[in-house]
């Protein structure tokens, strides 16, 4: 039986209230919230966090990483994920990115392939201030371990429909995507979705679907397709997380598998430069270390001005301190076990012994909270804290590790581990 062995989604801690956009800009925004990656997160760090939420399992044969917002070009981003997860050198790690459709494409390819493949998708979506993309987008990641054996969801079959048309595009170097008029996209996606849907149900040999997930950046088409397919139960995270682009389909599927009952038919529809439909039969409920729903509920708001700063849309005056120097490649390689794997202690909890709030040290988002942490299995380490409100901290609080960026200089990201409050 081939299908999904393990599944998990990662949703960042911060949320932007869409109403805050209109309060500042006078237009845009809307109801609900969108997930926001912190200033020290990118698609690579979120990919690592999604994988760390998977239940313990053996090593995969390959790691496939998809994103439309890579931290690096030329350099393979999947290798950082590979090393942070402490995978063996024999495990292939490759990027399958550049377009939103790469997320569902990698998952479909893994399901129709052989061997055990860790499929990871991650994305950070933004747009110009007060734009629809800014409000409706979202940041998230998802990890799916695909293979044969004791699956949580058996893959029954799927189908695709592809056509070249210009609905959404972004050239290298641009901060935001551009889109054609909404009615054109809707006219293109609706028949493609119908063709792929009919072919997928035929391939899966099913007539009734219990749970429907529809992913896509074209919100109007997503709503129309979901309505036309007529499935009573749909998974929709648009009001809380937003649309995380490349990771949207896998995140919806992860959420569906966490809440599904055994023997339910789940259909995943993705609209991106065509339509892809994957059909599954759930065998049991997926049990990641932290569910998507739990992460949605455990959140804190970020002010709109800080969100704009994190996305590079405004540049506030930085602290009057030297910026960090770039990381040495030879030094980073020599210390990779500690830098990326944290000496196999990344899953160990710790306790705050003491902490200080530093408003003078350089940071893209001051202040910095430094702490001394005692690990439960022994050892005391100085660490930077993240996803934290200094006013709420107390000595004795429990913390967990998270993979983040310490800094970026000369285009080189200095990845390392930070601590965050255990929630």
Short mmCIF file of C-alpha atoms in Angstrom, two decimals:
data_model
loop_
_atom_site.label_atom_id
_atom_site.label_comp_id
_atom_site.label_asym_id
_atom_site.label_seq_id
_atom_site.Cartn_x
_atom_site.Cartn_y
_atom_site.Cartn_z
CA UNK A 1 0.00 0.00 0.00
CA UNK A 2 1.57 3.30 -1.10
CA UNK A 3 0.61 6.65 0.26
CA UNK A 4 1.44 9.10 3.01
CA UNK A 5 3.23 7.57 5.98
CA UNK A 6 3.52 10.76 8.03
CA UNK A 7 2.25 14.31 7.58
CA UNK A 8 2.73 17.63 9.37
CA UNK A 9 2.17 21.31 8.73
CA UNK A 10 4.04 24.26 10.21
CA UNK A 11 2.34 27.61 10.81
CA UNK A 12 4.47 30.49 12.17
CA UNK A 13 3.60 32.01 15.54
CA UNK A 14 2.81 35.54 14.35
CA UNK A 15 -0.44 36.77 12.77
CA UNK A 16 -1.34 39.93 10.92
CA UNK A 17 -4.86 41.18 11.52
CA UNK A 18 -6.13 42.08 8.06
CA UNK A 19 -8.12 44.95 9.51
CA UNK A 20 -4.80 46.57 10.53
CA UNK A 21 -3.95 47.07 6.85
CA UNK A 22 -6.99 49.27 6.24
CA UNK A 23 -6.42 51.18 9.49
CA UNK A 24 -2.98 52.26 8.25
CA UNK A 25 -3.40 52.39 4.47
CA UNK A 26 -7.05 53.39 4.19
CA UNK A 27 -7.76 50.50 1.83
CA UNK A 28 -7.10 46.79 1.42
CA UNK A 29 -7.17 44.35 4.30
CA UNK A 30 -10.32 42.43 5.10
CA UNK A 31 -11.51 40.06 7.81
CA UNK A 32 -9.52 37.45 9.69
CA UNK A 33 -5.76 36.97 9.92
CA UNK A 34 -2.83 35.76 7.86
CA UNK A 35 0.19 33.81 9.15
CA UNK A 36 3.47 35.76 9.17
CA UNK A 37 6.95 34.29 9.23
CA UNK A 38 9.17 36.12 11.72
CA UNK A 39 12.13 38.26 10.66
CA UNK A 40 14.47 35.33 11.39
CA UNK A 41 12.48 32.79 9.36
CA UNK A 42 12.58 31.95 5.67
CA UNK A 43 11.29 29.09 3.55
CA UNK A 44 14.25 26.89 4.55
CA UNK A 45 13.82 27.34 8.31
CA UNK A 46 10.07 26.72 8.03
CA UNK A 47 10.74 23.56 6.02
CA UNK A 48 12.96 22.29 8.83
CA UNK A 49 10.28 23.04 11.41
CA UNK A 50 7.61 21.21 9.40
CA UNK A 51 9.82 18.13 9.21
CA UNK A 52 10.55 18.27 12.94
CA UNK A 53 6.82 18.04 13.64
CA UNK A 54 6.61 14.63 11.94
CA UNK A 55 6.34 11.66 14.29
CA UNK A 56 9.63 9.73 14.66
CA UNK A 57 10.40 7.59 11.65
CA UNK A 58 13.30 6.06 9.78
CA UNK A 59 15.47 7.85 7.26
CA UNK A 60 14.00 8.52 3.80
CA UNK A 61 15.71 7.61 0.55
CA UNK A 62 15.42 11.18 -0.74
CA UNK A 63 14.35 14.69 0.31
CA UNK A 64 12.51 16.86 -2.23
CA UNK A 65 12.06 20.54 -1.33
CA UNK A 66 9.65 22.84 -3.19
CA UNK A 67 9.28 26.60 -2.84
CA UNK A 68 8.57 29.62 -5.02
CA UNK A 69 10.56 31.83 -2.61
CA UNK A 70 13.97 30.14 -2.19
CA UNK A 71 16.51 31.53 0.25
CA UNK A 72 19.22 30.88 -2.35
CA UNK A 73 19.48 30.62 -6.12
CA UNK A 74 22.21 28.43 -7.63
CA UNK A 75 22.81 26.84 -4.21
CA UNK A 76 20.57 23.90 -3.23
CA UNK A 77 18.32 24.89 -0.32
CA UNK A 78 17.35 21.30 0.47
CA UNK A 79 20.86 20.56 1.74
CA UNK A 80 20.36 22.84 4.76
CA UNK A 81 17.10 21.02 5.55
CA UNK A 82 18.90 17.70 5.07
CA UNK A 83 21.70 18.63 7.48
CA UNK A 84 19.41 20.15 10.11
CA UNK A 85 17.45 16.88 10.16
CA UNK A 86 20.71 14.91 10.55
CA UNK A 87 20.02 12.76 7.52
CA UNK A 88 22.67 10.41 6.17
CA UNK A 89 24.93 11.60 3.34
CA UNK A 90 23.47 8.89 1.09
CA UNK A 91 20.04 10.57 1.20
CA UNK A 92 19.60 12.71 -1.93
CA UNK A 93 18.43 16.28 -1.30
CA UNK A 94 17.18 18.32 -4.25
CA UNK A 95 15.18 21.48 -4.88
CA UNK A 96 12.02 21.27 -6.99
CA UNK A 97 11.02 24.90 -7.01
CA UNK A 98 10.59 28.17 -8.82
CA UNK A 99 6.82 27.92 -9.29
CA UNK A 100 3.80 27.46 -7.04
CA UNK A 101 2.85 24.26 -8.86
CA UNK A 102 6.12 22.62 -7.80
CA UNK A 103 4.59 21.80 -4.39
CA UNK A 104 1.76 19.62 -5.64
CA UNK A 105 3.97 18.39 -8.49
CA UNK A 106 6.62 17.03 -6.12
CA UNK A 107 3.97 15.31 -4.01
CA UNK A 108 2.31 13.71 -7.03
CA UNK A 109 5.67 12.56 -8.39
CA UNK A 110 6.61 11.00 -5.06
CA UNK A 111 3.29 9.16 -4.80
CA UNK A 112 3.76 7.73 -8.28
CA UNK A 113 7.42 6.87 -7.67
CA UNK A 114 9.14 4.20 -5.55
CA UNK A 115 11.09 4.30 -2.32
CA UNK A 116 10.53 6.50 0.74
CA UNK A 117 10.59 10.21 -0.11
CA UNK A 118 10.33 13.16 2.26
CA UNK A 119 8.40 15.83 0.33
CA UNK A 120 8.64 19.31 1.86
CA UNK A 121 7.00 22.49 0.61
CA UNK A 122 7.34 25.99 2.03
CA UNK A 123 6.42 29.51 0.98
CA UNK A 124 6.26 33.14 2.10
CA UNK A 125 3.72 35.26 0.25
CA UNK A 126 3.58 39.02 0.16
CA UNK A 127 2.50 41.89 -2.05
CA UNK A 128 2.51 45.65 -2.23
CA UNK A 129 0.95 47.40 0.80
CA UNK A 130 -2.88 47.23 0.72
CA UNK A 131 -2.83 44.71 -2.14
CA UNK A 132 -4.96 41.57 -2.26
CA UNK A 133 -1.85 39.37 -2.27
CA UNK A 134 -0.59 40.99 0.91
CA UNK A 135 -3.84 40.37 2.77
CA UNK A 136 -4.81 36.98 1.32
CA UNK A 137 -1.33 35.44 1.30
CA UNK A 138 0.19 33.49 4.13
CA UNK A 139 3.42 31.88 5.29
CA UNK A 140 3.63 28.17 6.10
CA UNK A 141 5.32 24.86 5.34
CA UNK A 142 4.31 21.21 5.19
CA UNK A 143 6.11 17.88 5.20
CA UNK A 144 4.86 14.58 3.80
CA UNK A 145 6.71 11.29 4.13
CA UNK A 146 5.63 9.22 1.14
CA UNK A 147 6.23 5.49 0.86
CA UNK A 148 4.89 1.96 1.23
CA UNK A 149 3.66 0.39 4.44
CA UNK A 150 1.57 1.55 7.38
CA UNK A 151 0.20 4.70 5.77
CA UNK A 152 -2.17 7.25 7.28
CA UNK A 153 -3.59 7.85 3.79
CA UNK A 154 -3.56 5.44 0.89
CA UNK A 155 -3.05 7.03 -2.52
CA UNK A 156 -5.89 5.91 -4.79
CA UNK A 157 -5.00 7.84 -7.91
CA UNK A 158 -4.86 11.27 -9.49
CA UNK A 159 -4.89 13.30 -12.67
CA UNK A 160 -3.71 16.62 -14.07
CA UNK A 161 -4.80 19.13 -16.68
CA UNK A 162 -2.23 21.59 -18.01
CA UNK A 163 -2.51 24.64 -20.23
CA UNK A 164 -0.26 27.62 -20.86
CA UNK A 165 -1.89 30.92 -19.90
CA UNK A 166 -0.73 34.09 -18.16
CA UNK A 167 -2.68 34.45 -14.93
CA UNK A 168 0.06 35.07 -12.31
CA UNK A 169 3.75 35.80 -12.79
CA UNK A 170 6.81 37.23 -11.06
CA UNK A 171 10.21 37.88 -12.65
CA UNK A 172 13.45 37.12 -10.74
CA UNK A 173 14.25 39.92 -8.30
CA UNK A 174 10.68 41.21 -7.98
CA UNK A 175 9.22 41.41 -4.47
CA UNK A 176 5.64 40.94 -5.57
CA UNK A 177 3.64 38.94 -8.08
CA UNK A 178 1.51 40.43 -10.84
CA UNK A 179 -1.83 39.03 -11.94
CA UNK A 180 -4.24 39.32 -14.83
CA UNK A 181 -7.87 40.33 -14.39
CA UNK A 182 -9.79 37.92 -12.12
CA UNK A 183 -12.43 36.85 -14.63
CA UNK A 184 -9.79 35.58 -17.05
CA UNK A 185 -8.25 33.30 -14.43
CA UNK A 186 -11.64 31.99 -13.41
CA UNK A 187 -12.54 31.22 -17.02
CA UNK A 188 -9.30 29.25 -17.42
CA UNK A 189 -9.25 27.32 -14.15
CA UNK A 190 -12.87 26.14 -13.99
CA UNK A 191 -12.80 23.77 -17.02
CA UNK A 192 -9.28 22.54 -16.20
CA UNK A 193 -10.38 21.65 -12.68
CA UNK A 194 -13.43 19.80 -14.00
CA UNK A 195 -11.34 17.77 -16.45
CA UNK A 196 -8.75 16.83 -13.82
CA UNK A 197 -11.48 16.03 -11.26
CA UNK A 198 -13.35 13.64 -13.52
CA UNK A 199 -10.14 11.91 -14.63
CA UNK A 200 -8.88 11.57 -11.04
CA UNK A 201 -12.10 10.02 -9.75
CA UNK A 202 -11.99 7.57 -12.62
CA UNK A 203 -8.35 6.69 -11.93
CA UNK A 204 -9.11 6.24 -8.22
CA UNK A 205 -12.28 4.26 -8.97
CA UNK A 206 -14.41 6.35 -6.58
CA UNK A 207 -17.66 8.22 -7.03
CA UNK A 208 -18.16 9.90 -3.64
CA UNK A 209 -15.74 12.16 -1.79
CA UNK A 210 -16.02 12.84 1.95
CA UNK A 211 -13.49 15.68 2.38
CA UNK A 212 -12.38 18.27 -0.17
CA UNK A 213 -9.27 20.47 -0.10
CA UNK A 214 -8.92 23.14 -2.80
CA UNK A 215 -5.65 25.09 -2.99
CA UNK A 216 -4.70 27.97 -5.24
CA UNK A 217 -3.64 31.61 -5.26
CA UNK A 218 -6.61 32.57 -7.45
CA UNK A 219 -9.18 32.96 -4.66
CA UNK A 220 -12.12 33.46 -6.99
CA UNK A 221 -11.44 30.19 -8.81
CA UNK A 222 -10.83 28.30 -5.56
CA UNK A 223 -14.23 29.36 -4.27
CA UNK A 224 -16.01 28.57 -7.52
CA UNK A 225 -14.40 25.13 -7.90
CA UNK A 226 -15.10 24.17 -4.29
CA UNK A 227 -18.74 25.13 -4.71
CA UNK A 228 -19.19 23.34 -8.04
CA UNK A 229 -17.70 20.07 -6.84
CA UNK A 230 -20.41 19.87 -4.19
CA UNK A 231 -18.52 18.12 -1.38
CA UNK A 232 -20.13 18.85 1.99
CA UNK A 233 -16.92 18.94 4.07
CA UNK A 234 -14.18 21.25 2.88
CA UNK A 235 -10.89 22.28 4.49
CA UNK A 236 -10.37 26.04 4.35
CA UNK A 237 -7.65 27.96 6.24
CA UNK A 238 -8.05 31.25 4.39
CA UNK A 239 -9.52 33.12 7.38
CA UNK A 240 -6.70 32.18 9.77
CA UNK A 241 -3.53 31.26 7.86
CA UNK A 242 -4.13 32.67 4.41
CA UNK A 243 -2.81 31.15 1.19
CA UNK A 244 0.81 29.94 1.52
CA UNK A 245 1.32 29.38 -2.20
CA UNK A 246 3.64 26.42 -2.82
CA UNK A 247 2.79 24.91 0.59
CA UNK A 248 -0.97 25.48 0.35
CA UNK A 249 -2.02 22.07 -0.98
CA UNK A 250 0.13 20.04 1.42
CA UNK A 251 -0.88 22.18 4.41
CA UNK A 252 -4.59 21.64 3.67
CA UNK A 253 -3.98 17.91 3.27
CA UNK A 254 -2.03 17.72 6.53
CA UNK A 255 -4.90 19.46 8.33
CA UNK A 256 -7.46 17.15 6.70
CA UNK A 257 -5.55 14.03 7.74
CA UNK A 258 -5.33 15.27 11.34
CA UNK A 259 -9.11 15.56 11.53
CA UNK A 260 -10.17 12.67 9.28
CA UNK A 261 -11.81 9.45 10.36
CA UNK A 262 -10.76 6.05 9.05
CA UNK A 263 -11.97 5.02 5.58
CA UNK A 264 -12.80 8.53 4.41
CA UNK A 265 -12.11 9.60 0.83
CA UNK A 266 -10.13 12.83 0.67
CA UNK A 267 -9.62 14.76 -2.57
CA UNK A 268 -6.90 17.38 -2.91
CA UNK A 269 -7.33 19.90 -5.75
CA UNK A 270 -4.60 22.38 -6.65
CA UNK A 271 -5.06 25.23 -9.13
CA UNK A 272 -1.75 26.58 -10.42
CA UNK A 273 -0.99 26.86 -14.14
CA UNK A 274 -3.46 24.04 -14.62
CA UNK A 275 -5.21 21.70 -12.22
CA UNK A 276 -3.98 18.70 -10.24
CA UNK A 277 -6.23 16.33 -8.30
CA UNK A 278 -5.01 13.64 -5.88
CA UNK A 279 -7.38 11.19 -4.18
CA UNK A 280 -6.66 9.41 -0.89
CA UNK A 281 -8.34 7.03 1.51
CA UNK A 282 -7.60 7.74 5.16
CA UNK A 283 -6.68 4.70 7.26
CA UNK A 284 -6.28 6.43 10.63
CA UNK A 285 -5.89 9.91 12.04
CA UNK A 286 -2.53 11.60 11.47
CA UNK A 287 -0.78 12.44 14.75
CA UNK A 288 2.05 14.97 14.32
CA UNK A 289 3.83 16.42 17.35
CA UNK A 290 1.68 19.55 17.00
CA UNK A 291 -1.37 19.81 14.78
CA UNK A 292 -2.15 22.61 12.36
CA UNK A 293 -5.18 23.51 14.44
CA UNK A 294 -3.08 23.80 17.61
CA UNK A 295 -0.63 26.11 15.86
CA UNK A 296 -3.46 28.29 14.56
CA UNK A 297 -4.76 28.69 18.11
CA UNK A 298 -1.32 29.43 19.58
CA UNK A 299 -0.55 32.77 17.97
CA UNK A 300 0.22 36.43 18.64
CA UNK A 301 -0.38 39.49 16.51
CA UNK A 302 2.37 41.45 14.77
CA UNK A 303 1.86 45.20 14.16
CA UNK A 304 1.42 46.12 10.51
CA UNK A 305 4.44 48.45 10.52
CA UNK A 306 6.67 45.65 11.82
CA UNK A 307 5.28 43.28 9.19
CA UNK A 308 6.21 45.79 6.47
CA UNK A 309 9.69 46.07 7.97
CA UNK A 310 10.16 42.30 8.05
CA UNK A 311 9.16 42.11 4.38
CA UNK A 312 11.52 44.89 3.31
CA UNK A 313 8.70 47.24 2.31
CA UNK A 314 9.95 49.93 4.74
CA UNK A 315 13.39 50.42 6.29
CA UNK A 316 13.36 51.73 9.86
CA UNK A 317 16.48 53.26 11.42
CA UNK A 318 18.63 50.34 12.66
CA UNK A 319 20.52 50.31 15.99
CA UNK A 320 23.73 52.32 15.79
CA UNK A 321 25.91 49.22 15.92
CA UNK A 322 28.01 47.36 13.33
CA UNK A 323 26.12 44.88 11.19
CA UNK A 324 27.19 41.22 11.44
CA UNK A 325 30.02 39.99 9.23
CA UNK A 326 29.41 37.23 6.72
CA UNK A 327 29.82 33.63 7.80
CA UNK A 328 33.03 31.81 6.86
CA UNK A 329 32.22 28.83 4.64
CA UNK A 330 35.13 26.65 5.91
CA UNK A 331 34.30 27.43 9.55
CA UNK A 332 30.63 26.66 9.00
CA UNK A 333 31.49 23.32 7.38
CA UNK A 334 33.82 22.34 10.23
CA UNK A 335 31.13 23.12 12.78
CA UNK A 336 28.14 21.81 10.83
CA UNK A 337 27.24 19.18 13.46
CA UNK A 338 26.73 21.97 15.98
CA UNK A 339 25.53 24.69 13.60
CA UNK A 340 22.87 22.64 11.82
CA UNK A 341 22.30 19.61 14.03
CA UNK A 342 22.85 21.29 17.42
CA UNK A 343 24.80 18.18 18.43
CA UNK A 344 21.65 16.01 18.30
CA UNK A 345 20.01 18.08 21.07
CA UNK A 346 17.49 20.06 19.01
CA UNK A 347 14.57 18.02 20.38
CA UNK A 348 15.55 18.53 24.04
CA UNK A 349 13.55 20.95 26.19
CA UNK A 350 15.18 23.50 28.45
CA UNK A 351 14.49 25.89 31.33
CA UNK A 352 15.24 29.62 31.49
CA UNK A 353 17.86 30.31 34.16
CA UNK A 354 18.11 34.02 33.43
CA UNK A 355 17.60 36.42 30.52
CA UNK A 356 18.28 39.96 29.42
CA UNK A 357 16.59 42.30 26.93
CA UNK A 358 19.22 44.03 24.76
CA UNK A 359 18.04 47.14 22.91
CA UNK A 360 21.52 48.19 21.72
CA UNK A 361 22.80 45.11 19.86
CA UNK A 362 22.21 45.04 16.10
CA UNK A 363 19.04 43.27 15.00
CA UNK A 364 16.64 43.65 12.06
CA UNK A 365 13.87 43.57 14.65
CA UNK A 366 15.06 44.86 18.04
CA UNK A 367 15.17 44.19 20.90
CA UNK A 368 17.11 40.92 21.21
CA UNK A 369 16.36 38.65 24.14
CA UNK A 370 19.38 36.63 25.28
CA UNK A 371 19.00 33.82 27.80
CA UNK A 372 20.87 31.13 29.69
CA UNK A 373 19.11 27.80 29.24
CA UNK A 374 19.50 24.60 31.27
CA UNK A 375 18.68 21.56 29.16
CA UNK A 376 16.63 18.76 30.66
CA UNK A 377 19.27 16.16 29.77
CA UNK A 378 22.10 18.26 31.20
CA UNK A 379 24.15 21.21 30.07
CA UNK A 380 23.82 25.00 30.18
CA UNK A 381 23.90 27.06 26.96
CA UNK A 382 23.54 30.78 26.11
CA UNK A 383 20.91 31.24 23.41
CA UNK A 384 18.90 33.91 21.66
CA UNK A 385 15.13 33.72 22.18
CA UNK A 386 12.59 34.20 19.39
CA UNK A 387 8.79 34.35 19.03
CA UNK A 388 8.80 35.93 22.46
CA UNK A 389 7.20 38.89 24.20
CA UNK A 390 9.79 40.03 26.78
CA UNK A 391 7.14 41.30 29.20
CA UNK A 392 5.67 37.82 29.56
CA UNK A 393 8.95 35.99 30.25
CA UNK A 394 9.78 34.59 33.66
CA UNK A 395 12.74 32.69 35.04
CA UNK A 396 11.81 28.99 35.11
CA UNK A 397 9.83 29.08 31.87
CA UNK A 398 10.23 26.04 29.63
CA UNK A 399 11.65 26.53 26.13
CA UNK A 400 12.13 24.42 23.02
CA UNK A 401 14.58 24.74 20.14
CA UNK A 402 13.75 26.13 16.71
CA UNK A 403 15.84 26.48 13.52
CA UNK A 404 16.27 30.13 12.50
CA UNK A 405 18.54 32.72 10.88
CA UNK A 406 20.91 34.63 13.13
CA UNK A 407 21.79 37.10 10.38
CA UNK A 408 22.33 37.58 6.65
CA UNK A 409 25.46 39.26 5.28
CA UNK A 410 26.81 39.38 1.72
CA UNK A 411 23.85 37.21 0.69
CA UNK A 412 24.88 34.41 3.09
CA UNK A 413 22.33 33.24 5.64
CA UNK A 414 23.76 32.35 9.03
CA UNK A 415 21.45 29.54 10.12
CA UNK A 416 21.51 28.33 13.73
CA UNK A 417 19.24 27.33 16.56
CA UNK A 418 17.31 29.62 18.87
CA UNK A 419 15.00 28.92 21.78
CA UNK A 420 11.33 29.82 21.96
CA UNK A 421 8.78 29.53 24.78
CA UNK A 422 7.13 26.12 25.00
CA UNK A 423 3.45 26.71 24.33
#
